[in-house]
Coordinates of C-alpha atoms in Angstrom, one line a residue:
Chain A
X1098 CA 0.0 0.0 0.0
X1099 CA 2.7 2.4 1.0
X1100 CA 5.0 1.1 -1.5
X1101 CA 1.9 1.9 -4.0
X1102 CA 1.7 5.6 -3.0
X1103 CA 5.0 6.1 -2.6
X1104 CA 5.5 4.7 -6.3
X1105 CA 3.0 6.9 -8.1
X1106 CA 3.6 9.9 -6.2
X1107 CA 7.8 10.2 -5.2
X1108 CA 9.9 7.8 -6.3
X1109 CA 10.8 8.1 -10.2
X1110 CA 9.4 4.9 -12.2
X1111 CA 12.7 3.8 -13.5
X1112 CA 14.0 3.2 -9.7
X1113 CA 11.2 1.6 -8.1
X1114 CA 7.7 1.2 -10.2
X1115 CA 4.6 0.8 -8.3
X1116 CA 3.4 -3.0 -7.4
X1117 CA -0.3 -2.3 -9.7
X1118 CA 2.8 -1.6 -12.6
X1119 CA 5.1 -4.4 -11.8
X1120 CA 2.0 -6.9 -11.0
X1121 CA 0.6 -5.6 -14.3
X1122 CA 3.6 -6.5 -16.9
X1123 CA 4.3 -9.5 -14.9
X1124 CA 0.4 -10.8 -16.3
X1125 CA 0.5 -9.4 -19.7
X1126 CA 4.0 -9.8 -21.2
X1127 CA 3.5 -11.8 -23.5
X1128 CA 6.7 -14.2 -23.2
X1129 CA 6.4 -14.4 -19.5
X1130 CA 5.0 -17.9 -19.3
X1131 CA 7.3 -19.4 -21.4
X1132 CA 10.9 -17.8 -19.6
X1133 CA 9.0 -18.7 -16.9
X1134 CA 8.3 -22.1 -16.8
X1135 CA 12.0 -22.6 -18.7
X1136 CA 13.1 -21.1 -15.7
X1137 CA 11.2 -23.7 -13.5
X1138 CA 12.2 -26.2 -15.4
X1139 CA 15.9 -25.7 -15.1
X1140 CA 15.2 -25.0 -11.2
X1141 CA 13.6 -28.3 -10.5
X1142 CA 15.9 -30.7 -13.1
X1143 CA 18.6 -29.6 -11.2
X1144 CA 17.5 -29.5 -7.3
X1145 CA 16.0 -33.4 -8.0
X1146 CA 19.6 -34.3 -9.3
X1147 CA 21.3 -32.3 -6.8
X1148 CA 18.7 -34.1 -3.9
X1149 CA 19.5 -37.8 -5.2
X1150 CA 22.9 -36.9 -5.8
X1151 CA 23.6 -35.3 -2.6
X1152 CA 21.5 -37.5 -0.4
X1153 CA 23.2 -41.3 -2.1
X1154 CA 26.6 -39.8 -1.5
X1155 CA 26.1 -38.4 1.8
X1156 CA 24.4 -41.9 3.2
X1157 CA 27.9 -43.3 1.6
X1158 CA 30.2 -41.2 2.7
X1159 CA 29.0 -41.2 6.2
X1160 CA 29.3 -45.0 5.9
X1161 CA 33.1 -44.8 6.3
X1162 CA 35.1 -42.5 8.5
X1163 CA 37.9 -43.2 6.0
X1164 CA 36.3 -41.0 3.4
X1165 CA 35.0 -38.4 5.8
X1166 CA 38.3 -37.5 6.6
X1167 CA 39.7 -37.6 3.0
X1168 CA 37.1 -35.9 1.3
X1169 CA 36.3 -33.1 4.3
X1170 CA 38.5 -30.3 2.9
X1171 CA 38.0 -31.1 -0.6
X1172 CA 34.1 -30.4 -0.8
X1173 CA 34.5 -28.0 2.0
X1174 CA 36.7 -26.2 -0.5
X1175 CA 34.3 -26.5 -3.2
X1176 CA 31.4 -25.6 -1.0
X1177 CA 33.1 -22.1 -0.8
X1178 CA 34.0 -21.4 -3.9
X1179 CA 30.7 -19.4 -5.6
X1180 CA 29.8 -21.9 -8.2
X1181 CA 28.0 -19.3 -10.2
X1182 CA 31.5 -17.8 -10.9
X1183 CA 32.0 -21.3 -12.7
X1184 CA 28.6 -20.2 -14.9
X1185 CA 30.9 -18.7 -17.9
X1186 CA 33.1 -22.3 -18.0
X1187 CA 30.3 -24.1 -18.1
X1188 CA 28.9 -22.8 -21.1
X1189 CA 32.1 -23.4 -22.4
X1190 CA 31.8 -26.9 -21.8
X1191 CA 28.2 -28.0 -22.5
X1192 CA 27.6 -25.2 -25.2
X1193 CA 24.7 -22.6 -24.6
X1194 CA 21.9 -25.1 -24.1
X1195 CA 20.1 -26.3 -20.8
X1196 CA 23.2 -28.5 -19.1
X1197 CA 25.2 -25.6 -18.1
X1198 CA 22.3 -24.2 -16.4
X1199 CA 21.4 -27.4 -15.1
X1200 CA 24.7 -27.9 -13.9
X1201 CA 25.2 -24.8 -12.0
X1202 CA 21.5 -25.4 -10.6
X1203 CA 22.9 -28.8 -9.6
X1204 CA 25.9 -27.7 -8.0
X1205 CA 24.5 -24.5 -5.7
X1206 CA 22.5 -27.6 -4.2
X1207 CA 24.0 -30.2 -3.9
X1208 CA 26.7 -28.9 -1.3
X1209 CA 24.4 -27.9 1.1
X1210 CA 22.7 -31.2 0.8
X1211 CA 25.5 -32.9 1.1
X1212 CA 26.6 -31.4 3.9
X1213 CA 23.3 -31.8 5.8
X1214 CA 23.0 -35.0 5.1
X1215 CA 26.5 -36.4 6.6
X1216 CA 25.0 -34.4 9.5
X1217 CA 22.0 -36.0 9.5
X1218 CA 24.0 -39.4 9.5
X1219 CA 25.7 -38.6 12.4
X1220 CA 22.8 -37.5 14.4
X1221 CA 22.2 -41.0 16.3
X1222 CA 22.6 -41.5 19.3
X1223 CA 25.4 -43.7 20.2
X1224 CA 23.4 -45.6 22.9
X1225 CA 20.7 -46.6 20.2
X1226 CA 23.7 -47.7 17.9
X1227 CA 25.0 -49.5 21.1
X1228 CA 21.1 -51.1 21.3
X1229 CA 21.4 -52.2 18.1
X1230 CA 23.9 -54.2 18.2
X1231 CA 23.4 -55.9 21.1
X1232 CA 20.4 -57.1 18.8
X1233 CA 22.9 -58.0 16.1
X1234 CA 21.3 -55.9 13.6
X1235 CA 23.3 -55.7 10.8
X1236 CA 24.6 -52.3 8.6
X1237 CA 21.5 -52.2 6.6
X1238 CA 18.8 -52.3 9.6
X1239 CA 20.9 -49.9 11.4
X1240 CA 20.7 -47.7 8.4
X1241 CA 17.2 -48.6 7.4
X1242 CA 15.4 -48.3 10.6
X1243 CA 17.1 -46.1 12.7
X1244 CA 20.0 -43.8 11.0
X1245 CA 18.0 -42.4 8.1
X1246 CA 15.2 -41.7 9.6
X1247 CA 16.8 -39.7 12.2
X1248 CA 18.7 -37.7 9.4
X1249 CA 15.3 -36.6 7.9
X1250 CA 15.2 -33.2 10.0
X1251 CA 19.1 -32.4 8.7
X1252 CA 18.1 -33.6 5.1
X1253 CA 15.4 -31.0 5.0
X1254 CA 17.1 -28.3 6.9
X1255 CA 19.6 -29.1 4.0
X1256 CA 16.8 -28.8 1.1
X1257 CA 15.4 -25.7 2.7
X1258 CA 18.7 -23.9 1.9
X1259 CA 19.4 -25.5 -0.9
X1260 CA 16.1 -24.3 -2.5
X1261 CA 16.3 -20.9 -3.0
X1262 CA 20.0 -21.3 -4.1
X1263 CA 18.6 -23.0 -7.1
X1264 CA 16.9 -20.2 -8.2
X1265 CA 20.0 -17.9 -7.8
X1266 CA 21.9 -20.8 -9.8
X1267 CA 19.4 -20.6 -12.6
X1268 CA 19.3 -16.7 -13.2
X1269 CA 22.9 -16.5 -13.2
X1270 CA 23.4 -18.9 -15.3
X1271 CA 20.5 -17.4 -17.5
X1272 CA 22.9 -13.9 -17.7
X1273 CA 25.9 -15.7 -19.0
X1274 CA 24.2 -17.4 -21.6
X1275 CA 21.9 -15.2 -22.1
X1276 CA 19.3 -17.1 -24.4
X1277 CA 16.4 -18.0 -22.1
X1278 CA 14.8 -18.3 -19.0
X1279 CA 14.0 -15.2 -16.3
X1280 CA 17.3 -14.4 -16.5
X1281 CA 17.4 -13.4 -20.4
X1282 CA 14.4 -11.2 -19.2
X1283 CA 16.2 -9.5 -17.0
X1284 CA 18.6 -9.0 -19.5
X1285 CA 16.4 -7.8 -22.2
X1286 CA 14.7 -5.3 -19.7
X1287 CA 17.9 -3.6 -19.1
X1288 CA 18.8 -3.4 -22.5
X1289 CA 15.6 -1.6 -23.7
X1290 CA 14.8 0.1 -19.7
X1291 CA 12.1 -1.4 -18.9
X1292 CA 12.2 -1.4 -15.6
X1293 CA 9.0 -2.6 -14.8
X1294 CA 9.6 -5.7 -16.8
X1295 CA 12.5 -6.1 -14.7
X1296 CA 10.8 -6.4 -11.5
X1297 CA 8.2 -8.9 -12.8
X1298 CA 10.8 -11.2 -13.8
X1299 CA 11.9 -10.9 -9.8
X1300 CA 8.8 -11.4 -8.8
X1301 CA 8.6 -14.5 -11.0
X1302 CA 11.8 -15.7 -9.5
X1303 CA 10.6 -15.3 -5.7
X1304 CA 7.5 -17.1 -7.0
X1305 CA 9.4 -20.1 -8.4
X1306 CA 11.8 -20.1 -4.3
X1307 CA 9.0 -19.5 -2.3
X1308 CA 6.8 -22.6 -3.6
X1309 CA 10.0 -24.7 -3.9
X1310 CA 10.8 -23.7 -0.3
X1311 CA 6.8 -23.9 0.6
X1312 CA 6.5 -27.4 -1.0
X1313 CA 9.4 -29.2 1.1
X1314 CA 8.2 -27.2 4.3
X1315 CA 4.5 -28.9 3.6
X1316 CA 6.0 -32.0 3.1
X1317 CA 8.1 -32.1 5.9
X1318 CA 5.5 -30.8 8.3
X1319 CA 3.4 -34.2 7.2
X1320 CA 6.0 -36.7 7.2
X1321 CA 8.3 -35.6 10.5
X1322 CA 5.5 -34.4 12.8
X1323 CA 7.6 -34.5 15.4
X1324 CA 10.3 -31.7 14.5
X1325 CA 8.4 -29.1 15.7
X1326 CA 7.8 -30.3 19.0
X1327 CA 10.2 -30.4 21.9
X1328 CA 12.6 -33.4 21.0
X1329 CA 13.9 -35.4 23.4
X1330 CA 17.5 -35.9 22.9
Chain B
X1222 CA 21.1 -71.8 49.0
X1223 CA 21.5 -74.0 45.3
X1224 CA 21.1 -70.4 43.6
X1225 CA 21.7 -70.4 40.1
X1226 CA 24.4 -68.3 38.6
X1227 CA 23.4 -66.4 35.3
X1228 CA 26.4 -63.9 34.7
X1229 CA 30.1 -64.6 35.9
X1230 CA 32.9 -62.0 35.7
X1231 CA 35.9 -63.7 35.9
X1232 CA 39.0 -61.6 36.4
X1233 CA 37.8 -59.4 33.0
X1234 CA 40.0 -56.7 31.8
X1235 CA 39.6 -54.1 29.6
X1236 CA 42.4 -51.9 28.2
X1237 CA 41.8 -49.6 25.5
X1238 CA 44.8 -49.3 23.0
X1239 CA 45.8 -45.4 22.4
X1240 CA 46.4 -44.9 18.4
X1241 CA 49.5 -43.6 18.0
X1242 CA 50.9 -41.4 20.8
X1243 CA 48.0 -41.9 22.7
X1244 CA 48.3 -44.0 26.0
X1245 CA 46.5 -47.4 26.3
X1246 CA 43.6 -46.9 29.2
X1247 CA 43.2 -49.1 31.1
X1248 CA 39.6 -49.4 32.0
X1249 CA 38.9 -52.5 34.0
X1250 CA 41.2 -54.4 35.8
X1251 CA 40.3 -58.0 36.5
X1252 CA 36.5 -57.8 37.5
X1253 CA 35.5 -60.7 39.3
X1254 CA 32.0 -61.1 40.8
X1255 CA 29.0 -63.4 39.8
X1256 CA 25.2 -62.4 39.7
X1257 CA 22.4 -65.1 40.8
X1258 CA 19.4 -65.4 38.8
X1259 CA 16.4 -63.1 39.9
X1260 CA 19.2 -61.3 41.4
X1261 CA 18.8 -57.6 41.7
X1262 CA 22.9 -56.0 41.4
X1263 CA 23.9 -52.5 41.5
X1264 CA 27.1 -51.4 40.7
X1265 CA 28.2 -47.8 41.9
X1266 CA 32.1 -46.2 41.7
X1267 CA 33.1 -43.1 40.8
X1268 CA 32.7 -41.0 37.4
X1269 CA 34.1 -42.4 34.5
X1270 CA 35.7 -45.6 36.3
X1271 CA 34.7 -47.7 33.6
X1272 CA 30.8 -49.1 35.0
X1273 CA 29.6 -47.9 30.8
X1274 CA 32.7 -50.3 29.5
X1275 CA 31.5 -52.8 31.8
X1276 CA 28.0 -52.4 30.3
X1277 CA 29.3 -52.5 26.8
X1278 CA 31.1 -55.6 27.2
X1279 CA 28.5 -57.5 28.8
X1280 CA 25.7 -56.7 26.4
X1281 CA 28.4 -58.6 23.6
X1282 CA 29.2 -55.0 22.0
X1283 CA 32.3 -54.3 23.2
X1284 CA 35.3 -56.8 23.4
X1285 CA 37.1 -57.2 26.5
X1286 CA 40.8 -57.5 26.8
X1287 CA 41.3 -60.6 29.0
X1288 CA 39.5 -62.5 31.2
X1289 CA 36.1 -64.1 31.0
X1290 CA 32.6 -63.6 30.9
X1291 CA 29.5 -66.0 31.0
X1292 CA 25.9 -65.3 30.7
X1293 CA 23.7 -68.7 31.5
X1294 CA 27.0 -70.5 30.9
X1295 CA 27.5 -69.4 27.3
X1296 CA 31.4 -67.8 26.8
X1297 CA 30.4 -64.0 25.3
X1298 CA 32.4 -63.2 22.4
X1299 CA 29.6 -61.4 20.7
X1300 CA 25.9 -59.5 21.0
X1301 CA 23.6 -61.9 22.5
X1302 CA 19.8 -60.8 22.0
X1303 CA 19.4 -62.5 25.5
X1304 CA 20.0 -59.2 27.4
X1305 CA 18.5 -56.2 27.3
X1306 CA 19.6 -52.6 27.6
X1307 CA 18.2 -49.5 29.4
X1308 CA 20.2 -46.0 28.9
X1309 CA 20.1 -42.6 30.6
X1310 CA 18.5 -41.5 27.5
X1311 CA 15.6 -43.1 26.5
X1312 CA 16.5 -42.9 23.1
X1313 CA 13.0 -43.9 21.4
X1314 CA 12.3 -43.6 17.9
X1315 CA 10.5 -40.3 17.1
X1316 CA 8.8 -41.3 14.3
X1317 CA 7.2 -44.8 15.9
X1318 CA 4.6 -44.9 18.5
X1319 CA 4.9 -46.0 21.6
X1320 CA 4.1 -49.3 20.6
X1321 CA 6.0 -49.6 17.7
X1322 CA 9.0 -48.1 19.7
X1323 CA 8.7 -51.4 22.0
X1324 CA 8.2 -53.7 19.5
X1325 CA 11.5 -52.7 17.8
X1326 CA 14.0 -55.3 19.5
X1327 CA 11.5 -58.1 17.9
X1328 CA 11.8 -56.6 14.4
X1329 CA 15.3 -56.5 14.4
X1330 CA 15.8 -60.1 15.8
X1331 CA 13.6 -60.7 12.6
X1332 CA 10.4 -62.4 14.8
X1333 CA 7.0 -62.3 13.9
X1334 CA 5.7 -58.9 15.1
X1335 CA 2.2 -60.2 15.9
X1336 CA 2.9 -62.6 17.9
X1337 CA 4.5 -59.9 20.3
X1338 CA 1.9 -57.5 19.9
X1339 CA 0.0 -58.8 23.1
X1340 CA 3.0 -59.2 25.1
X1341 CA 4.3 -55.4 24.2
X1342 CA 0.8 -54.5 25.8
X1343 CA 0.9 -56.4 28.7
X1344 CA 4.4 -54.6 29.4
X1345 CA 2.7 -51.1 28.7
X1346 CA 0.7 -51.8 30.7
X1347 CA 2.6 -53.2 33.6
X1348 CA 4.6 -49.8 33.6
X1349 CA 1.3 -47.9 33.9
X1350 CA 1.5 -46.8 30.1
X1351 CA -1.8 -48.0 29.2
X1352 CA -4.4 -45.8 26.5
X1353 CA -0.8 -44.4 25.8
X1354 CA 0.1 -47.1 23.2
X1355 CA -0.5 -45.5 20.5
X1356 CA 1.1 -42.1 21.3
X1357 CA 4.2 -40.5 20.2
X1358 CA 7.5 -39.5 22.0
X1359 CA 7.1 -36.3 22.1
X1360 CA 4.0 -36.6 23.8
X1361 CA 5.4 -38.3 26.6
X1362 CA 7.5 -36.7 29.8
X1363 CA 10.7 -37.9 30.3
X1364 CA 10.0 -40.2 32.8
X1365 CA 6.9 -42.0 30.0
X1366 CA 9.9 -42.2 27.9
X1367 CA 12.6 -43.8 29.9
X1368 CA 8.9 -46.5 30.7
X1369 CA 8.8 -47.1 27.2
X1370 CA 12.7 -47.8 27.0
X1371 CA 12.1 -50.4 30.0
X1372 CA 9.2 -52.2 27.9
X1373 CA 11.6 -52.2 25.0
X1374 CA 14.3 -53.6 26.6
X1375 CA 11.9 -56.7 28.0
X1376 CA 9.7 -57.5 24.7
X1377 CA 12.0 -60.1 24.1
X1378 CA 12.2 -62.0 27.2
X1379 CA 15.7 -61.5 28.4
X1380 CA 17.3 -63.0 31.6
X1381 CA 19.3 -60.3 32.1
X1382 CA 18.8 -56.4 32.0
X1383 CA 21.3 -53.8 31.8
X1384 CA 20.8 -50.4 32.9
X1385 CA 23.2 -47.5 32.8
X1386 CA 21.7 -45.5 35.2
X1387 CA 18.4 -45.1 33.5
X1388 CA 17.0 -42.4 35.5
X1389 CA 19.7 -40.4 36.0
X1390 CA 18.4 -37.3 33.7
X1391 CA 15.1 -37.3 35.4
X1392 CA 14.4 -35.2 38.7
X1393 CA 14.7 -36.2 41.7
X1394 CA 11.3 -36.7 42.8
X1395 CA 10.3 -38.7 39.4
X1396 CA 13.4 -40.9 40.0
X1397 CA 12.1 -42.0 43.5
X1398 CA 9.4 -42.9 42.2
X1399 CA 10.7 -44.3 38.9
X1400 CA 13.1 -46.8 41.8
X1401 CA 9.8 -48.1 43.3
X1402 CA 8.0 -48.8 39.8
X1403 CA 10.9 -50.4 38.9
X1404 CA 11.0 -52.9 42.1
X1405 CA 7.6 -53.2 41.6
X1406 CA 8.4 -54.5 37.8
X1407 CA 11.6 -56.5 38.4
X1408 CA 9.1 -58.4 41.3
X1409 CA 6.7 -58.8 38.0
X1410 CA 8.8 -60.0 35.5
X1411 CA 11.4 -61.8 37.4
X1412 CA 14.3 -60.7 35.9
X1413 CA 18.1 -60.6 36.5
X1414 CA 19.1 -56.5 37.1
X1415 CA 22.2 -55.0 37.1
X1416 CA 22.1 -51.5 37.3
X1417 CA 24.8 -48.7 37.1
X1418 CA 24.2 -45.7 39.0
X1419 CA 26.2 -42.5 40.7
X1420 CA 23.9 -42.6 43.7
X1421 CA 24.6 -44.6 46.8
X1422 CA 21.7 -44.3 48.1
X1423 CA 20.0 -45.6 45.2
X1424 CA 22.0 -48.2 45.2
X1425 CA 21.4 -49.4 48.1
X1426 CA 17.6 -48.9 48.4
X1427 CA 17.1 -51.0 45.1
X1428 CA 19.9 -53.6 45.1
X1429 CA 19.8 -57.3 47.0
X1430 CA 24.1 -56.7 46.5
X1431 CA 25.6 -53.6 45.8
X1432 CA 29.2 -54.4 43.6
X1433 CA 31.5 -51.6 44.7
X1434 CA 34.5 -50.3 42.0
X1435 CA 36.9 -48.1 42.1
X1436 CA 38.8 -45.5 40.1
X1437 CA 40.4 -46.2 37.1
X1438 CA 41.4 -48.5 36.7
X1439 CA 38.2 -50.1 37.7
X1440 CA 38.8 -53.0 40.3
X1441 CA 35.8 -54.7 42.9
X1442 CA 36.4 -52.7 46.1
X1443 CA 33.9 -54.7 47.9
X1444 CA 30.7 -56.2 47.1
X1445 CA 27.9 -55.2 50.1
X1446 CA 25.1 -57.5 50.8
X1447 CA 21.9 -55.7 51.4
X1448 CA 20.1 -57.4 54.1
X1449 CA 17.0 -55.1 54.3
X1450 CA 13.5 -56.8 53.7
X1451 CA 11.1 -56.8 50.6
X1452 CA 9.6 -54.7 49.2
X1453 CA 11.7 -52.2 49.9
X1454 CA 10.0 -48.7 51.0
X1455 CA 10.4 -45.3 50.6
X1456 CA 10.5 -45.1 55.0
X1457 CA 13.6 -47.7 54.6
X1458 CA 15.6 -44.5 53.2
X1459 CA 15.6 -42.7 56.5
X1460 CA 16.4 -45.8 58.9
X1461 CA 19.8 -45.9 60.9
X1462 CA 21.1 -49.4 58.7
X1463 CA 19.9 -47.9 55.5
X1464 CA 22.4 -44.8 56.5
X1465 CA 24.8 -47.0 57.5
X1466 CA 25.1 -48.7 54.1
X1467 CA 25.3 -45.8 52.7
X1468 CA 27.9 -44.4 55.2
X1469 CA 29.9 -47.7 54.5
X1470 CA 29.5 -47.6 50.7
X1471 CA 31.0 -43.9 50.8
X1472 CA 33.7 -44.3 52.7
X1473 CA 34.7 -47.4 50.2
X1474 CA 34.2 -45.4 47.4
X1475 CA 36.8 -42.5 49.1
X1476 CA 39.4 -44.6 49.7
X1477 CA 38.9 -45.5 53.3
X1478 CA 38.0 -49.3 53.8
X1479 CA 35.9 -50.0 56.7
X1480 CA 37.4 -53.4 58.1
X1481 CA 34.9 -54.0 61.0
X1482 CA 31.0 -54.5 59.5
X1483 CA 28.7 -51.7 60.0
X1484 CA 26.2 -52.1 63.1
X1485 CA 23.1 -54.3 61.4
X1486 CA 24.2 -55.1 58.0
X1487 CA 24.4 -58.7 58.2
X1488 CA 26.5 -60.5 55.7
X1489 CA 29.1 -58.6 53.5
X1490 CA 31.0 -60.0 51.2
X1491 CA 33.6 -59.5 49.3
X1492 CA 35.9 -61.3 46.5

């Protein structure tokens, strides 16, 4: 409302337009739909290969110390590094097309996943391990029954920051290549100032994070009921 | 008295190996004691004097050094399912009700989970859990918790139960009354106790023997025999023997060993 007055009234349309402006080009340009849903589309392929991807390796790696300690500073090192800097060498690899979006989407998630995950592994409780094996359950029980399930609140605490990453992944990737996707838009606007435009393709972008982010929140809230509550430890 | 012996400790030792410049620790040093069936043991001694490591070892997860160690005359090299295990922390499975919390130990040993159903009831409801089967952990206090962790650790029949101090995180008032339930359960279920705990007093009120350690390395000081009747009573606490035992038991544990008996203890032996 305030931003609304302000908008028509103060504040010059090429810094900030008014919501009624930016809500208005964001429904009726014409290509909107289909950067989009490209946009989406990159967005999703990526987080699902960055989830299985992360989540397969992380349950492995936590399986032996051995690797833990080997690997550590590696993907710690590559966890810092701002993939989207790798954006440009991407495209150099895999051309102009979808993979080098796909990959940088892939890569902004998968660390974080990663990460939480091998967290998540070593969440249990020694004394249920201990239990366990009085019972001579074997590795895969362990694992099946009692490890995984108690990485579940780490996993998603990993896919929570790993969504809106993916979007960031995406657009940057979109600027370097420049061809598609909300990131072209943005590109475009700036080119021809229209400013407006500009802020619609933001506002499809938080769109795109904050259902990713609402969806794994929903599905988390059904299948780990107890996260919310006061855990015992 | 013809009692039959279910666990013997026979001169077990436990060193850890250091890696690298790390010293080997010796945790136990030649444990020797043996526990009747139906017998109700405690086993008190100082912080970190190696009562866990005993713990571990029994239940078959850890391996001990040297020495030996039979449950119902079997040699333990390895897990046997005939034991079960009761921790500080209750350690339940969020995501499993109440009841499918208990029935764990049965799935794992790869038995017929309906055939246990009624059993896993019966114990619910023997620890006063009943209409609560269905629940989930974090519905349950503490002390519902650490009730379900005793069902759990009984589902499958064992002779012997372990517990490291099981209601050491509770308070103080829940964990009297957490002592008597569990009297009241071991009377039930006739079982074979030995229980780790920091409190002498505790260990006295719920033990028939009370196996006293000391520091590290972790050798039998003295083993007191707890001649006060059943079922034991909350009034037993403040009587003159009860505080004598205790007195005793302290003074063992500080270094000073009593030679004469205390005034009304009755037997007391020691290995």
């Amino acid at each position: 409302m305030i931003w609304e007055f302000l908008s028509t009234f103060f504040i010059p349309a090429y810094i900030l337009p008014a919501p009624s402006v930016i809500f208005y080009q964001f429904f009726t340009y014409e290509a909107m739909w289909y950067h989009f849903s490209y946009t989406l589309y990159i967005v999703l392929v990526g987080f699902v290969l960055a989830v299985v991807g992360g989540l397969m390796l992380g349950i492995l790696i936590s399986h032996s110390a051995h690797l833990q300690r080997g690997l550590s500073p590696i993907l710690s090192g590559f966890w810092a590094t701002p993939k989207s800097a790798f954006a440009p060498l991407f495209i150099v690899w895999f051309g102009y097309g979808d993979m080098a979006s796909i990959f940088v989407v892939f890569l902004m998630a998968f660390f974080p996943l990663l990460e939480n995950t091998m967290a998540g592994m070593r969440a249990t409780e020694p004394e249920l391990i201990a239990l366990m094996r009085s019972l001579r359950a074997n590795q895969y029980q362990i694992l099946e029954k009692v490890r995984i399930p108690k990485a579940m609140p780490y996993i998603f605490s990993g896919l929570k920051i790993a969504a809106p990453l993916t979007v960031i992944g995406a657009v940057v990737a979109e600027f370097i290549s420049g061809y598609r996707g909300l990131g072209y838009i943005v590109l475009h606007a700036q080119t021809f100032v229209k400013i407006p435009l500009t802020f619609a393709a933001i506002l499809a972008m938080l769109i795109i994070g904050l259902c990713l982010y609402g969806a794994i929140a929903l599905v988390e809230r059904r299948l780990l009921p107890w996260v919310r509550r006061s855990r015992s430890v | 008295m013809g009692k039959k012996v279910l666990v013997q400790y026979k001169k077990l030792s436990k060193t850890y190996m250091g890696s690298k410049n790390e010293e080997c620790v010796e945790a136990l040093k030649e444990i020797t004691f043996d526990v009747y069936e139906n017998e109700f043991v405690t086993v008190v001694g100082p912080s970190g004097c190696g009562k866990s490591t005993l713990l571990n070892i029994t239940a078959g997860i850890l391996p001990y050094t040297s020495g030996e160690l039979f449950i119902d005359e079997v040699k333990i090299k390895e897990p046997t399912p005939n034991i079960g295990i009761v921790f500080q922390a209750p350690t339940l499975l969020e995501w499993r009700s109440v009841l499918d919390n208990v029935l764990l130990p049965v799935e794992i040993l790869g038995k017929d989970k309906k055939k246990y159903y009624e059993e896993a009831m019966n114990l619910i409801k023997l620890v006063g859990l009943q209409n609560f089967e269905r629940r989930y952990p974090w519905e349950l206090s503490g002390g519902m918790q650490q009730r379900v962790s005793i069902c759990r650790s009984l589902i499958h029949d064992p002779k012997l139960l372990l517990m490291d101090e099981p209601f050491g995180a509770l308070d103080a008032i829940t964990r009297d009354r957490m002592d008597l339930e569990l009297l009241r359960i071991w009377k039930e279920k006739r079982k074979t106790v030995i229980y780790i705990t920091h409190s002498i007093p505790e260990s006295v009120f719920l033990a028939d023997r009370v196996v006293v350690l000391s520091a590290r390395p972790a050798k039998v000081v003295k083993i007191v025999k707890v001649n006060l009747p059943r079922p034991r009573t909350v009034e037993m606490q403040y009587t003159k023997k009860f505080k004598d035992y205790c007195h005793f038991i302290v003074n063992l544990i500080a270094g000073e060993a009593e030679r004469e008996e205390p005034i009304g203890s009755g037997n007391r032996e020691f290995h």
